[in-house]
Structures are given as structure tokens and as C-alpha cells.
mmCIF file of C-alpha atoms in Angstrom:
data_model
loop_
_atom_site.group_PDB
_atom_site.id
_atom_site.type_symbol
_atom_site.label_atom_id
_atom_site.label_comp_id
_atom_site.label_asym_id
_atom_site.label_seq_id
_atom_site.Cartn_x
_atom_site.Cartn_y
_atom_site.Cartn_z
ATOM 1 C CA MET B 716 50.604 -12.303 -8.809
ATOM 2 C CA THR B 717 52.850 -9.579 -10.225
ATOM 3 C CA SER B 718 56.196 -10.843 -11.486
ATOM 4 C CA VAL B 719 59.318 -9.095 -10.293
ATOM 5 C CA PRO B 720 61.809 -8.096 -13.033
ATOM 6 C CA THR B 721 65.064 -10.002 -12.868
ATOM 7 C CA PRO B 722 67.840 -7.590 -11.835
ATOM 8 C CA ILE B 723 70.656 -7.063 -14.327
ATOM 9 C CA PRO B 724 73.996 -8.414 -13.022
ATOM 10 C CA SER B 725 76.428 -5.669 -12.021
ATOM 11 C CA ARG B 726 78.991 -6.417 -14.748
ATOM 12 C CA THR B 727 76.318 -6.419 -17.421
ATOM 13 C CA GLN B 728 74.953 -3.134 -16.065
ATOM 14 C CA TYR B 729 78.443 -1.630 -16.096
ATOM 15 C CA VAL B 730 78.977 -2.615 -19.723
ATOM 16 C CA LEU B 731 75.461 -1.570 -20.706
ATOM 17 C CA GLU B 732 75.856 1.918 -19.261
ATOM 18 C CA GLY B 733 79.302 2.254 -20.799
ATOM 19 C CA ILE B 734 78.150 1.340 -24.304
ATOM 20 C CA LYS B 735 75.031 3.498 -23.981
ATOM 21 C CA HIS B 736 77.128 6.485 -22.916
ATOM 22 C CA ARG B 737 79.425 6.060 -25.922
ATOM 23 C CA ILE B 738 76.456 5.861 -28.289
ATOM 24 C CA LEU B 739 74.572 8.830 -26.883
ATOM 25 C CA THR B 740 77.657 11.052 -26.797
ATOM 26 C CA GLY B 741 78.679 10.191 -30.359
ATOM 27 C CA GLN B 742 81.770 8.123 -29.559
ATOM 28 C CA LEU B 743 80.038 5.197 -31.241
ATOM 29 C CA THR B 744 78.297 6.346 -34.409
ATOM 30 C CA PRO B 745 75.172 5.025 -36.175
ATOM 31 C CA GLY B 746 75.987 1.980 -38.285
ATOM 32 C CA GLN B 747 79.208 1.241 -36.406
ATOM 33 C CA ALA B 748 79.814 -2.441 -35.685
ATOM 34 C CA LEU B 749 79.876 -3.538 -32.045
ATOM 35 C CA VAL B 750 82.201 -6.539 -31.740
ATOM 36 C CA GLU B 751 81.814 -8.581 -28.565
ATOM 37 C CA THR B 752 85.483 -9.505 -28.227
ATOM 38 C CA GLU B 753 86.633 -5.907 -28.689
ATOM 39 C CA LEU B 754 84.116 -4.544 -26.187
ATOM 40 C CA ALA B 755 84.967 -7.278 -23.682
ATOM 41 C CA ALA B 756 88.643 -6.287 -23.867
ATOM 42 C CA GLN B 757 87.831 -2.571 -23.542
ATOM 43 C CA PHE B 758 85.648 -3.087 -20.469
ATOM 44 C CA GLY B 759 87.815 -5.799 -18.932
ATOM 45 C CA VAL B 760 85.072 -8.428 -18.788
ATOM 46 C CA SER B 761 84.175 -11.692 -20.496
ATOM 47 C CA LYS B 762 81.942 -11.780 -23.579
ATOM 48 C CA THR B 763 78.904 -12.865 -21.553
ATOM 49 C CA PRO B 764 78.072 -9.484 -19.929
ATOM 50 C CA VAL B 765 78.787 -7.775 -23.255
ATOM 51 C CA ARG B 766 76.369 -10.091 -25.047
ATOM 52 C CA GLU B 767 73.674 -9.522 -22.420
ATOM 53 C CA ALA B 768 74.208 -5.756 -22.507
ATOM 54 C CA LEU B 769 73.853 -5.691 -26.289
ATOM 55 C CA LYS B 770 70.612 -7.686 -26.065
ATOM 56 C CA THR B 771 69.223 -5.142 -23.612
ATOM 57 C CA LEU B 772 70.302 -2.232 -25.814
ATOM 58 C CA ALA B 773 68.640 -3.907 -28.791
ATOM 59 C CA GLY B 774 65.442 -4.025 -26.754
ATOM 60 C CA THR B 775 65.619 -0.272 -26.136
ATOM 61 C CA GLY B 776 66.240 0.459 -29.812
ATOM 62 C CA LEU B 777 69.793 1.765 -29.560
ATOM 63 C CA VAL B 778 71.455 -1.134 -31.372
ATOM 64 C CA VAL B 779 70.375 -3.555 -34.076
ATOM 65 C CA MET B 780 71.157 -7.267 -34.010
ATOM 66 C CA ASN B 781 71.341 -8.918 -37.429
ATOM 67 C CA GLN B 782 72.008 -12.581 -38.105
ATOM 68 C CA TYR B 783 74.368 -11.745 -40.944
ATOM 69 C CA LYS B 784 75.785 -8.313 -40.079
ATOM 70 C CA GLY B 785 76.173 -8.788 -36.342
ATOM 71 C CA VAL B 786 75.423 -5.952 -33.917
ATOM 72 C CA THR B 787 75.555 -2.305 -35.000
ATOM 73 C CA VAL B 788 74.570 1.044 -33.560
ATOM 74 C CA ARG B 789 71.109 1.909 -34.856
ATOM 75 C CA MET B 790 71.028 4.119 -37.918
ATOM 76 C CA VAL B 791 69.091 7.374 -37.613
ATOM 77 C CA ASP B 792 66.891 8.323 -40.536
ATOM 78 C CA ALA B 793 63.787 10.434 -41.087
ATOM 79 C CA ASP B 794 61.400 7.556 -40.405
ATOM 80 C CA MET B 795 63.060 6.692 -37.102
ATOM 81 C CA ALA B 796 63.090 10.364 -36.062
ATOM 82 C CA ARG B 797 59.405 10.747 -36.931
ATOM 83 C CA GLU B 798 58.415 7.713 -34.867
ATOM 84 C CA VAL B 799 60.340 8.825 -31.792
ATOM 85 C CA TYR B 800 59.313 12.462 -31.958
ATOM 86 C CA ASP B 801 55.657 11.656 -32.652
ATOM 87 C CA VAL B 802 55.598 9.848 -29.307
ATOM 88 C CA ARG B 803 57.272 12.765 -27.573
ATOM 89 C CA LEU B 804 54.883 15.272 -29.125
ATOM 90 C CA LEU B 805 51.897 13.237 -27.986
ATOM 91 C CA LEU B 806 53.041 12.579 -24.426
ATOM 92 C CA GLU B 807 55.703 14.987 -23.207
ATOM 93 C CA PRO B 808 53.748 18.280 -23.285
ATOM 94 C CA GLU B 809 50.844 16.668 -21.425
ATOM 95 C CA ALA B 810 53.224 15.264 -18.819
ATOM 96 C CA LEU B 811 54.716 18.729 -18.281
ATOM 97 C CA ARG B 812 51.237 20.249 -18.055
ATOM 98 C CA ARG B 813 50.430 17.817 -15.248
ATOM 99 C CA THR B 814 53.750 18.467 -13.509
ATOM 100 C CA VAL B 815 53.021 22.193 -13.383
ATOM 101 C CA ARG B 816 49.409 21.775 -12.308
ATOM 102 C CA ARG B 817 50.535 19.539 -9.442
ATOM 103 C CA GLY B 818 52.927 22.222 -8.271
ATOM 104 C CA ALA B 819 55.773 19.706 -8.381
ATOM 105 C CA SER B 820 59.320 20.854 -7.734
ATOM 106 C CA LEU B 821 61.329 21.816 -10.820
ATOM 107 C CA ASP B 822 64.638 22.188 -8.993
ATOM 108 C CA THR B 823 66.121 19.226 -10.869
ATOM 109 C CA ALA B 824 65.185 20.799 -14.204
ATOM 110 C CA ARG B 825 66.746 24.093 -13.144
ATOM 111 C CA GLU B 826 69.959 22.338 -12.095
ATOM 112 C CA ALA B 827 70.119 20.396 -15.376
ATOM 113 C CA LEU B 828 69.693 23.610 -17.349
ATOM 114 C CA THR B 829 72.538 25.195 -15.397
ATOM 115 C CA ARG B 830 74.774 22.183 -16.129
ATOM 116 C CA ALA B 831 73.901 22.346 -19.826
ATOM 117 C CA ASP B 832 74.751 26.062 -19.968
ATOM 118 C CA GLY B 833 78.113 25.400 -18.316
ATOM 119 C CA ALA B 834 78.958 22.290 -20.346
ATOM 120 C CA THR B 835 82.411 22.203 -21.912
ATOM 121 C CA ASP B 836 81.695 19.565 -24.551
ATOM 122 C CA THR B 837 78.848 18.032 -26.534
ATOM 123 C CA ALA B 838 78.726 14.879 -24.417
ATOM 124 C CA GLU B 839 78.229 16.773 -21.166
ATOM 125 C CA ARG B 840 75.657 19.066 -22.779
ATOM 126 C CA SER B 841 73.734 16.150 -24.255
ATOM 127 C CA LEU B 842 73.471 14.368 -20.919
ATOM 128 C CA ALA B 843 72.343 17.546 -19.162
ATOM 129 C CA ASN B 844 69.704 18.206 -21.805
ATOM 130 C CA ARG B 845 68.345 14.685 -21.393
ATOM 131 C CA GLU B 846 68.087 15.235 -17.649
ATOM 132 C CA PHE B 847 66.323 18.567 -18.202
ATOM 133 C CA HIS B 848 63.557 16.991 -20.259
ATOM 134 C CA ARG B 849 63.217 14.060 -17.880
ATOM 135 C CA ALA B 850 62.937 16.394 -14.907
ATOM 136 C CA LEU B 851 59.929 18.014 -16.581
ATOM 137 C CA TYR B 852 57.913 14.844 -17.089
ATOM 138 C CA VAL B 853 58.858 12.513 -14.241
ATOM 139 C CA PRO B 854 56.971 14.515 -11.533
ATOM 140 C CA CYS B 855 53.746 14.418 -13.614
ATOM 141 C CA GLY B 856 52.016 12.149 -11.094
ATOM 142 C CA ASN B 857 51.569 9.231 -13.501
ATOM 143 C CA PRO B 858 54.480 6.765 -13.212
ATOM 144 C CA LEU B 859 53.336 4.845 -16.299
ATOM 145 C CA LEU B 860 53.449 8.009 -18.404
ATOM 146 C CA GLY B 861 56.952 8.679 -17.112
ATOM 147 C CA ARG B 862 58.090 5.155 -17.961
ATOM 148 C CA MET B 863 56.644 5.412 -21.467
ATOM 149 C CA LEU B 864 58.654 8.561 -22.076
ATOM 150 C CA ASP B 865 61.736 6.953 -20.555
ATOM 151 C CA GLU B 866 61.437 4.174 -23.157
ATOM 152 C CA VAL B 867 61.934 6.614 -26.054
ATOM 153 C CA ARG B 868 64.386 8.852 -24.172
ATOM 154 C CA ASP B 869 67.551 7.125 -25.367
ATOM 155 C CA GLN B 870 66.347 6.957 -28.968
ATOM 156 C CA ALA B 871 65.515 10.663 -28.870
ATOM 157 C CA ALA B 872 69.023 11.360 -27.544
ATOM 158 C CA LEU B 873 70.485 9.344 -30.419
ATOM 159 C CA VAL B 874 68.534 11.488 -32.898
ATOM 160 C CA SER B 875 69.823 14.617 -31.162
ATOM 161 C CA ALA B 876 73.425 13.414 -31.242
ATOM 162 C CA VAL B 877 73.234 12.826 -34.990
ATOM 163 C CA ALA B 878 71.482 16.145 -35.615
ATOM 164 C CA TRP B 879 73.962 18.119 -33.522
ATOM 165 C CA ALA B 880 76.887 16.542 -35.363
ATOM 166 C CA ALA B 881 75.459 17.937 -38.615
ATOM 167 C CA ASP B 882 74.160 21.249 -37.232
ATOM 168 C CA PRO B 883 75.185 22.339 -33.709
ATOM 169 C CA SER B 884 71.963 24.128 -32.702
ATOM 170 C CA TRP B 885 72.158 23.758 -28.936
ATOM 171 C CA GLU B 886 72.267 27.514 -28.279
ATOM 172 C CA ARG B 887 68.816 27.894 -29.807
ATOM 173 C CA GLU B 888 67.553 24.872 -27.885
ATOM 174 C CA ALA B 889 69.024 26.236 -24.649
ATOM 175 C CA SER B 890 67.073 29.461 -25.153
ATOM 176 C CA GLU B 891 63.895 27.455 -25.720
ATOM 177 C CA HIS B 892 64.610 25.403 -22.595
ATOM 178 C CA ARG B 893 64.891 28.580 -20.523
ATOM 179 C CA GLU B 894 61.530 29.811 -21.820
ATOM 180 C CA ILE B 895 59.860 26.469 -21.090
ATOM 181 C CA LEU B 896 61.215 26.494 -17.549
ATOM 182 C CA ARG B 897 60.228 30.152 -17.038
ATOM 183 C CA LEU B 898 56.613 29.400 -17.967
ATOM 184 C CA ALA B 899 56.555 26.272 -15.832
ATOM 185 C CA LEU B 900 57.953 28.093 -12.787
ATOM 186 C CA ALA B 901 55.366 30.825 -13.303
ATOM 187 C CA GLY B 902 52.652 28.179 -13.035
ATOM 188 C CA ASP B 903 51.526 28.561 -16.659
ATOM 189 C CA ALA B 904 50.844 24.882 -17.365
ATOM 190 C CA ASP B 905 49.279 25.369 -20.791
ATOM 191 C CA GLY B 906 51.870 27.912 -21.892
ATOM 192 C CA ALA B 907 54.737 25.649 -20.814
ATOM 193 C CA ALA B 908 53.160 22.691 -22.621
ATOM 194 C CA ARG B 909 52.743 24.714 -25.828
ATOM 195 C CA ALA B 910 56.321 25.946 -25.640
ATOM 196 C CA LEU B 911 57.592 22.397 -25.126
ATOM 197 C CA HIS B 912 55.522 21.105 -28.047
ATOM 198 C CA ALA B 913 56.901 23.831 -30.301
ATOM 199 C CA HIS B 914 60.439 23.095 -29.084
ATOM 200 C CA ILE B 915 60.218 19.380 -29.880
ATOM 201 C CA ALA B 916 58.506 19.932 -33.233
ATOM 202 C CA SER B 917 60.922 22.623 -34.414
ATOM 203 C CA PHE B 918 63.957 20.505 -33.562
ATOM 204 C CA VAL B 919 62.945 17.550 -35.704
ATOM 205 C CA GLU B 920 61.843 19.900 -38.510
ATOM 206 C CA ARG B 921 65.300 21.498 -38.558
ATOM 207 C CA ALA B 922 67.180 18.234 -38.232
ATOM 208 C CA PHE B 923 65.052 16.249 -40.691
ATOM 209 C CA PRO B 924 63.226 18.735 -42.939
ATOM 210 C CA ASP B 925 61.732 15.960 -45.058
ATOM 211 C CA VAL B 926 59.957 14.349 -42.105
ATOM 212 C CA PRO B 927 56.162 14.435 -42.503
ATOM 213 C CA GLY B 928 53.965 14.400 -39.430
ATOM 214 C CA GLU B 929 53.255 16.495 -36.355
ATOM 215 C CA ALA B 930 54.666 19.825 -37.493
ATOM 216 C CA GLN B 931 51.771 21.858 -36.113
ATOM 217 C CA GLY B 932 51.427 23.296 -32.669
ATOM 218 C CA GLU B 933 48.981 22.088 -30.053
ATOM 219 C CA ASP B 934 46.397 24.628 -31.125
ATOM 220 C CA GLY B 935 46.614 23.460 -34.745
ATOM 221 C CA GLN B 936 48.769 26.374 -35.890
ATOM 222 C CA ALA B 937 52.157 26.009 -37.539
#
């Protein structure tokens, strides 16, 4: 018999989404301490939903719980970036390839790209970019593949937030997004997958030039 996941209480969900938003938009920075009493006061709740939200965020890799140091926003380093982007390089292009071959709608991706282009701040742009990538892989026809990519989605966004703070390169990424979407809308599944692979690989190479790993394209070329 399949077990049904226990739903997260509404207050915990509210706090969880609030903390996650602050982390992924750079309001809470890597290494910053997350104090239960302070967060409870900010969100107008007791410490219990804050504690449960932090446990959930620790499970997704956005925060780190330490017996001696308490809870902090996860630090982003080359090793962490390599792990997250290796998973994306392995799975995301294939998911997009399947999305295109299925003839799935890409309207959500188009809308997200439009929102990113019209964004007035980094937070809004970051959220739109996350939705763009998700809109490419969710319709792939394999819900498990989509969930696996969802699991690294927040960590990838954390890497992006840190990288953009050091080197705002979103104009280049926006151009690459438009090319990926153009190929996908044209029905070129392999071309779109190659362009997405190159996009993901080039970002982590620029942000963390010392990262070893999947720097080559899908055809084995740099």
C-alpha cells in the first residue's frame, strides 16, 4: 500500500515559502544565521512552524543545521555547484528533448521568458528564469524525471543568485534562453537539447571557473 505524504500545515508552508523566497532572491545570503525567534517575530508565528520549515529546507539543501552553529543558509562553493549542475546536465537536456518530441505546449516557457525580459529587479528575474527552465522539463512525459529535477531546482537557483551577485550575466543567459525556446518551438528536439546543455555548462564555467566536470557538450565537443 502506497503511503500518502503528510501535508505541511499552512503556517509552516507560509514560513517555508517566505524563507525560501528570501534565500533565492539574495535577501538571506549564504552562511547567514537563521534564528528561530527572529524569524518567528518577522512572520508573526510561533517558533514551531519556523522550526518545521527550517527542517524541510534542510532536507532540500537550502539550509544547513549544525548542532553547534545552529541553522545557516547553505554556503555555495565549487563542489556544491558541480554536484548540482552535473545533475542538471545529465537530466535537463533529455527532459527538454522529450518535451519537444511529445509536441507539448511551451506557452508557459514563453510567458516566463517574457516576464524575465520585463523584470525590474534581480529577484523577479530569478524567479522568472526558474519558471522558464521548469516549463521546459515538466511536460517531458515522465513525472519522476520532473520531480528529480525539481529536487535540485532550488539549489541551482541558490548557485545562480550567488553567481549573479558577483557577475550579473543575465543578459547573456536571456539570449541563450531565447535560442533554446526558438529551437524547441521549431520542433528541433536535439538542437534544443544541445543548446540547453551548452547553456547550463557555460554558466557554471563562468561562475566557477575552477569547477572540474561536465564542461563538454553533448557531442563530446567543448
